[in-house]
């Protein structure tokens, strides 16, 4: 298709990073104004384009088409055709998604941080601009969801209420939030953010918000008068709480790959493989379907697939869903070779990008022991740039204090510092590492589990970890370490003297089974990454890429494989001095004396391939809200995550592939906290990519996050959770702003509510539903009622005016609107835009030091 053949609308599409939305109106794409983003009419279909800038990489482009429950088949068909054309117009690089109302993907919901509002009706009357001065509104919204919020317009009546959810009564100049007695803190906070979003975008910041706690309505008499004026007297009993529909995906390891191709004009779908999948199964000449059963159906289009196959990809996915009798709401993703989504890559055991450069540390794996070459660390650099600490998995340069305990008779016994670093497979150990950050002591508590330790010892190790954790008031970051799978920082704290004995125990006086011959494999190039691991004393254990120590009754051999480096030889010599006092005899591969092979039981073949420097696999970090309340492990993924997505009532799981972090909010319930470790292990076990079940799991309590965790988040604010919690803080601020509710109540009682209709943001003018409020009719037949007299509205900007961020961001001083102070641009932002751009609210921002404020402003383009 030539450029001139595309719809005229496409010529106005911006290639800059950001969100663009269109609705289908009379079979044409009509642009939706920014102020209406997040509002969706149930009778319509929408196309949502999101473009993201990636550091050091090409843009990521995602195209979603959203289907309203009441939309027509013609509109749905038109939206699908436009999406296919848009994909072609943008060079075939976008990932396409099909979204169904009420079943939207977490990624789609992530674009609307304050929530999604479902509106009744459609756009048959035509679209109009958003009038931020229009207050002729009366509606009741039912708010649901804790992580991803949706609000649906319902009948303006007490009959719509229940005890478990939150409702917003919007009268134009006043928004009343009624919190069901059984709603939780997180749900209340999300509803407040939604109410603020409505106020800022639809009313230009000139509306009041009041909160009523359903469990204690007597605290808000004026607001309750307003509600009863509009809704009538409240019934003695409301309906019970309605359980949330379970749209969150349950991780399943039931993943299948199908080859989709044409044969004699017929479409053939042939199963190719089941999990774990490998990248080499995907052929550029064809299209494939990945069925992540119970979650989504993904279509992969090879670069050399026929044009017909590529254009029909979405239709084939829908046909496949129908053939499998999957629900119509099943998620669909369509992507081209080279433009795969992060979720798609996570379903494969390994994934490398063409032309991918190596990471900060090169890794290669031979057998089951990985080698990691690390750079030298500047501890101040790590603390100043937590993103570097996160990538390197190092909180510091490992120069802190170390205390080691061994589990003996289920109790803790401190280990002599002279033998620090010597770990026995029959034991369990606790290692407490203490370091300073900003002159404050920080702690990491490692729990090392020997492969041959008893279940009682492993349980005692976990129990004693809780005791040590309590001694330090819950401050330590807890890390489970399985023998042979030690994380980078753990190796570094033993300064090149970390040694694993396969069996036995380090307990004083214990009689370990002595063997006349022992073989150790040594890997590492410096004291930050070296370890020696005991392996079976036979020739097949050797590897040409490494150094080995062979101890016999008479001599200790230092065997240098042909592929080892000089640095590795030096570190092996250091390790051998710790293990054996006797003289060492250097043996070069290929020049072994006969006694060397005799000690190993005879010469045999071993790994001698040339070392391959395997590129470090790139996996995007993923954040999940965890829950096992249904008896099965469930998770809700948080896309485009930020610090604000860490809910204080939850346990969150951050998967960085090499490590798993469990973040425990201070209000997380006891059962979630207790089951957190079990949930993380279940996550690894059930991962469709066949993850290593012994991947290190790191447990973190809110307020004690190390830089290896915070570095995965942009603009981490250490003061975010200081003082009162977010919901109570917002509620108190709003209470200060609504000190004249009595005036509003009187105006409503005397004059009523209404007008000539209300304007939904971004949509047509429509008449209010023909409902009756207590004492008067507000149906479309009612005469226009005089506007209520309301005092001037509070704003946080002295001028009383908020500006569109586009007028302030990345603008020279000369380009700013008249009267704007270039050094105080943030003061002209609405609360919602302020938090969106700067990642924190105004109050917390003011508490930050000036340099930190300026840093955030620079990143936001406000400096």
PDB file of C-alpha atoms in Angstrom, residues 370-527:
ATOM      1  CA  UNK A 370      28.060 -20.050  35.727  1.00  0.00           C
ATOM      2  CA  UNK A 371      31.025 -17.746  35.388  1.00  0.00           C
ATOM      3  CA  UNK A 372      30.530 -14.007  35.799  1.00  0.00           C
ATOM      4  CA  UNK A 373      33.182 -11.427  34.943  1.00  0.00           C
ATOM      5  CA  UNK A 374      32.476  -8.249  36.853  1.00  0.00           C
ATOM      6  CA  UNK A 375      33.820  -4.738  36.670  1.00  0.00           C
ATOM      7  CA  UNK A 376      35.468  -3.009  39.607  1.00  0.00           C
ATOM      8  CA  UNK A 377      33.004  -1.123  41.767  1.00  0.00           C
ATOM      9  CA  UNK A 378      33.033   2.385  43.101  1.00  0.00           C
ATOM     10  CA  UNK A 379      30.751   2.237  46.142  1.00  0.00           C
ATOM     11  CA  UNK A 380      29.861   5.940  45.930  1.00  0.00           C
ATOM     12  CA  UNK A 381      28.923   5.455  42.283  1.00  0.00           C
ATOM     13  CA  UNK A 382      26.597   2.599  43.232  1.00  0.00           C
ATOM     14  CA  UNK A 383      24.823   4.653  45.892  1.00  0.00           C
ATOM     15  CA  UNK A 384      24.544   7.702  43.649  1.00  0.00           C
ATOM     16  CA  UNK A 385      23.203   5.627  40.738  1.00  0.00           C
ATOM     17  CA  UNK A 386      21.009   2.821  42.061  1.00  0.00           C
ATOM     18  CA  UNK A 387      20.209   1.731  38.483  1.00  0.00           C
ATOM     19  CA  UNK A 388      23.864   0.602  38.213  1.00  0.00           C
ATOM     20  CA  UNK A 389      23.582  -1.223  41.542  1.00  0.00           C
ATOM     21  CA  UNK A 390      20.461  -2.971  40.256  1.00  0.00           C
ATOM     22  CA  UNK A 391      22.059  -4.043  36.973  1.00  0.00           C
ATOM     23  CA  UNK A 392      25.188  -5.335  38.719  1.00  0.00           C
ATOM     24  CA  UNK A 393      23.226  -6.846  41.667  1.00  0.00           C
ATOM     25  CA  UNK A 394      25.708  -5.154  44.042  1.00  0.00           C
ATOM     26  CA  UNK A 395      24.644  -2.886  46.916  1.00  0.00           C
ATOM     27  CA  UNK A 396      28.273  -1.855  47.555  1.00  0.00           C
ATOM     28  CA  UNK A 397      31.878  -2.998  47.067  1.00  0.00           C
ATOM     29  CA  UNK A 398      31.478  -5.817  49.655  1.00  0.00           C
ATOM     30  CA  UNK A 399      33.741  -4.101  52.207  1.00  0.00           C
ATOM     31  CA  UNK A 400      31.193  -4.175  55.042  1.00  0.00           C
ATOM     32  CA  UNK A 401      31.136  -6.272  58.219  1.00  0.00           C
ATOM     33  CA  UNK A 402      30.344  -9.996  58.024  1.00  0.00           C
ATOM     34  CA  UNK A 403      29.013 -12.316  60.727  1.00  0.00           C
ATOM     35  CA  UNK A 404      28.444 -16.010  59.994  1.00  0.00           C
ATOM     36  CA  UNK A 405      26.429 -18.530  62.022  1.00  0.00           C
ATOM     37  CA  UNK A 406      25.999 -22.250  61.429  1.00  0.00           C
ATOM     38  CA  UNK A 407      22.853 -24.165  62.443  1.00  0.00           C
ATOM     39  CA  UNK A 408      23.870 -26.718  65.086  1.00  0.00           C
ATOM     40  CA  UNK A 409      21.221 -28.685  66.980  1.00  0.00           C
ATOM     41  CA  UNK A 410      18.703 -26.225  65.506  1.00  0.00           C
ATOM     42  CA  UNK A 411      20.444 -23.287  67.236  1.00  0.00           C
ATOM     43  CA  UNK A 412      22.854 -20.594  65.999  1.00  0.00           C
ATOM     44  CA  UNK A 413      26.580 -21.080  66.553  1.00  0.00           C
ATOM     45  CA  UNK A 414      28.913 -18.323  65.388  1.00  0.00           C
ATOM     46  CA  UNK A 415      31.609 -19.402  62.927  1.00  0.00           C
ATOM     47  CA  UNK A 416      35.274 -18.533  63.538  1.00  0.00           C
ATOM     48  CA  UNK A 417      36.182 -15.625  61.194  1.00  0.00           C
ATOM     49  CA  UNK A 418      39.285 -17.598  60.183  1.00  0.00           C
ATOM     50  CA  UNK A 419      37.053 -20.078  58.365  1.00  0.00           C
ATOM     51  CA  UNK A 420      34.662 -17.542  56.828  1.00  0.00           C
ATOM     52  CA  UNK A 421      33.876 -18.562  53.274  1.00  0.00           C
ATOM     53  CA  UNK A 422      34.133 -22.329  53.862  1.00  0.00           C
ATOM     54  CA  UNK A 423      30.669 -23.828  53.464  1.00  0.00           C
ATOM     55  CA  UNK A 424      29.733 -27.496  53.806  1.00  0.00           C
ATOM     56  CA  UNK A 425      26.905 -29.151  51.874  1.00  0.00           C
ATOM     57  CA  UNK A 426      25.607 -30.851  55.008  1.00  0.00           C
ATOM     58  CA  UNK A 427      25.063 -27.552  56.864  1.00  0.00           C
ATOM     59  CA  UNK A 428      22.898 -24.434  56.807  1.00  0.00           C
ATOM     60  CA  UNK A 429      24.304 -20.970  57.519  1.00  0.00           C
ATOM     61  CA  UNK A 430      23.106 -17.458  58.273  1.00  0.00           C
ATOM     62  CA  UNK A 431      25.334 -14.636  57.002  1.00  0.00           C
ATOM     63  CA  UNK A 432      24.648 -11.102  58.246  1.00  0.00           C
ATOM     64  CA  UNK A 433      26.226  -8.365  56.136  1.00  0.00           C
ATOM     65  CA  UNK A 434      26.306  -4.809  57.508  1.00  0.00           C
ATOM     66  CA  UNK A 435      27.171  -1.729  55.452  1.00  0.00           C
ATOM     67  CA  UNK A 436      26.624   2.026  55.526  1.00  0.00           C
ATOM     68  CA  UNK A 437      24.492   4.105  53.192  1.00  0.00           C
ATOM     69  CA  UNK A 438      24.180   7.817  53.904  1.00  0.00           C
ATOM     70  CA  UNK A 439      25.762   7.109  57.306  1.00  0.00           C
ATOM     71  CA  UNK A 440      22.899   4.748  58.170  1.00  0.00           C
ATOM     72  CA  UNK A 441      23.483   1.052  58.871  1.00  0.00           C
ATOM     73  CA  UNK A 442      21.904  -1.303  56.341  1.00  0.00           C
ATOM     74  CA  UNK A 443      21.636  -5.075  56.647  1.00  0.00           C
ATOM     75  CA  UNK A 444      21.436  -8.099  54.364  1.00  0.00           C
ATOM     76  CA  UNK A 445      20.695 -11.502  55.891  1.00  0.00           C
ATOM     77  CA  UNK A 446      21.663 -14.430  53.665  1.00  0.00           C
ATOM     78  CA  UNK A 447      20.243 -17.911  54.381  1.00  0.00           C
ATOM     79  CA  UNK A 448      22.552 -20.486  52.764  1.00  0.00           C
ATOM     80  CA  UNK A 449      21.074 -23.978  52.410  1.00  0.00           C
ATOM     81  CA  UNK A 450      23.406 -26.939  51.908  1.00  0.00           C
ATOM     82  CA  UNK A 451      22.337 -29.539  49.380  1.00  0.00           C
ATOM     83  CA  UNK A 452      22.600 -32.326  51.978  1.00  0.00           C
ATOM     84  CA  UNK A 453      21.175 -30.457  54.993  1.00  0.00           C
ATOM     85  CA  UNK A 454      18.160 -32.035  56.696  1.00  0.00           C
ATOM     86  CA  UNK A 455      14.673 -30.551  56.453  1.00  0.00           C
ATOM     87  CA  UNK A 456      14.831 -29.788  60.178  1.00  0.00           C
ATOM     88  CA  UNK A 457      18.021 -27.772  59.663  1.00  0.00           C
ATOM     89  CA  UNK A 458      16.520 -25.868  56.726  1.00  0.00           C
ATOM     90  CA  UNK A 459      13.419 -25.079  58.814  1.00  0.00           C
ATOM     91  CA  UNK A 460      15.605 -24.031  61.763  1.00  0.00           C
ATOM     92  CA  UNK A 461      17.581 -21.750  59.438  1.00  0.00           C
ATOM     93  CA  UNK A 462      14.380 -19.967  58.414  1.00  0.00           C
ATOM     94  CA  UNK A 463      13.208 -19.736  62.034  1.00  0.00           C
ATOM     95  CA  UNK A 464      16.534 -18.330  63.244  1.00  0.00           C
ATOM     96  CA  UNK A 465      16.464 -15.814  60.380  1.00  0.00           C
ATOM     97  CA  UNK A 466      13.201 -14.454  61.801  1.00  0.00           C
ATOM     98  CA  UNK A 467      14.890 -14.145  65.215  1.00  0.00           C
ATOM     99  CA  UNK A 468      17.856 -12.218  63.796  1.00  0.00           C
ATOM    100  CA  UNK A 469      15.499 -10.086  61.705  1.00  0.00           C
ATOM    101  CA  UNK A 470      13.506  -9.164  64.841  1.00  0.00           C
ATOM    102  CA  UNK A 471      16.692  -8.225  66.678  1.00  0.00           C
ATOM    103  CA  UNK A 472      17.288  -5.546  64.040  1.00  0.00           C
ATOM    104  CA  UNK A 473      13.633  -4.398  64.001  1.00  0.00           C
ATOM    105  CA  UNK A 474      12.883  -5.974  60.642  1.00  0.00           C
ATOM    106  CA  UNK A 475      15.506  -3.906  58.800  1.00  0.00           C
ATOM    107  CA  UNK A 476      17.526  -6.724  57.145  1.00  0.00           C
ATOM    108  CA  UNK A 477      16.897  -7.646  53.531  1.00  0.00           C
ATOM    109  CA  UNK A 478      16.506 -11.438  53.555  1.00  0.00           C
ATOM    110  CA  UNK A 479      17.996 -13.542  50.747  1.00  0.00           C
ATOM    111  CA  UNK A 480      17.498 -17.285  50.308  1.00  0.00           C
ATOM    112  CA  UNK A 481      20.644 -18.837  48.796  1.00  0.00           C
ATOM    113  CA  UNK A 482      20.697 -22.400  47.476  1.00  0.00           C
ATOM    114  CA  UNK A 483      24.054 -24.178  47.395  1.00  0.00           C
ATOM    115  CA  UNK A 484      25.750 -23.548  44.064  1.00  0.00           C
ATOM    116  CA  UNK A 485      23.443 -20.639  43.119  1.00  0.00           C
ATOM    117  CA  UNK A 486      25.085 -17.878  45.126  1.00  0.00           C
ATOM    118  CA  UNK A 487      24.315 -14.295  43.980  1.00  0.00           C
ATOM    119  CA  UNK A 488      27.136 -11.957  42.989  1.00  0.00           C
ATOM    120  CA  UNK A 489      27.283  -9.920  46.176  1.00  0.00           C
ATOM    121  CA  UNK A 490      27.399 -13.049  48.348  1.00  0.00           C
ATOM    122  CA  UNK A 491      30.549 -14.214  46.540  1.00  0.00           C
ATOM    123  CA  UNK A 492      32.146 -10.793  46.817  1.00  0.00           C
ATOM    124  CA  UNK A 493      31.939 -10.529  50.624  1.00  0.00           C
ATOM    125  CA  UNK A 494      34.325 -13.513  51.023  1.00  0.00           C
ATOM    126  CA  UNK A 495      37.089 -11.857  48.980  1.00  0.00           C
ATOM    127  CA  UNK A 496      37.938 -14.757  46.678  1.00  0.00           C
ATOM    128  CA  UNK A 497      37.976 -17.380  49.445  1.00  0.00           C
ATOM    129  CA  UNK A 498      34.512 -18.841  48.984  1.00  0.00           C
ATOM    130  CA  UNK A 499      34.738 -22.648  48.985  1.00  0.00           C
ATOM    131  CA  UNK A 500      31.927 -25.226  48.833  1.00  0.00           C
ATOM    132  CA  UNK A 501      32.568 -28.723  50.204  1.00  0.00           C
ATOM    133  CA  UNK A 502      30.099 -31.135  48.632  1.00  0.00           C
ATOM    134  CA  UNK A 503      29.210 -32.985  51.832  1.00  0.00           C
ATOM    135  CA  UNK A 504      30.101 -33.180  55.503  1.00  0.00           C
ATOM    136  CA  UNK A 505      29.858 -30.462  58.116  1.00  0.00           C
ATOM    137  CA  UNK A 506      31.997 -27.680  59.513  1.00  0.00           C
ATOM    138  CA  UNK A 507      30.996 -28.386  63.108  1.00  0.00           C
ATOM    139  CA  UNK A 508      33.816 -28.660  65.618  1.00  0.00           C
ATOM    140  CA  UNK A 509      34.776 -32.248  66.391  1.00  0.00           C
ATOM    141  CA  UNK A 510      32.582 -33.685  63.636  1.00  0.00           C
ATOM    142  CA  UNK A 511      34.010 -36.673  61.771  1.00  0.00           C
ATOM    143  CA  UNK A 512      33.635 -35.938  58.090  1.00  0.00           C
ATOM    144  CA  UNK A 513      34.010 -38.807  55.593  1.00  0.00           C
ATOM    145  CA  UNK A 514      37.571 -38.386  54.363  1.00  0.00           C
ATOM    146  CA  UNK A 515      38.505 -39.216  50.830  1.00  0.00           C
ATOM    147  CA  UNK A 516      42.067 -39.646  49.757  1.00  0.00           C
ATOM    148  CA  UNK A 517      41.272 -37.725  46.569  1.00  0.00           C
ATOM    149  CA  UNK A 518      39.260 -34.478  46.272  1.00  0.00           C
ATOM    150  CA  UNK A 519      38.701 -32.319  43.191  1.00  0.00           C
ATOM    151  CA  UNK A 520      37.674 -28.629  43.191  1.00  0.00           C
ATOM    152  CA  UNK A 521      36.666 -26.509  40.219  1.00  0.00           C
ATOM    153  CA  UNK A 522      37.798 -22.873  40.605  1.00  0.00           C
ATOM    154  CA  UNK A 523      36.121 -20.053  38.703  1.00  0.00           C
ATOM    155  CA  UNK A 524      36.682 -16.318  38.948  1.00  0.00           C
ATOM    156  CA  UNK A 525      38.992 -13.573  37.771  1.00  0.00           C
ATOM    157  CA  UNK A 526      39.208 -11.451  40.948  1.00  0.00           C
ATOM    158  CA  UNK A 527      38.277 -11.561  44.610  1.00  0.00           C
TER     159      UNK A 527
END
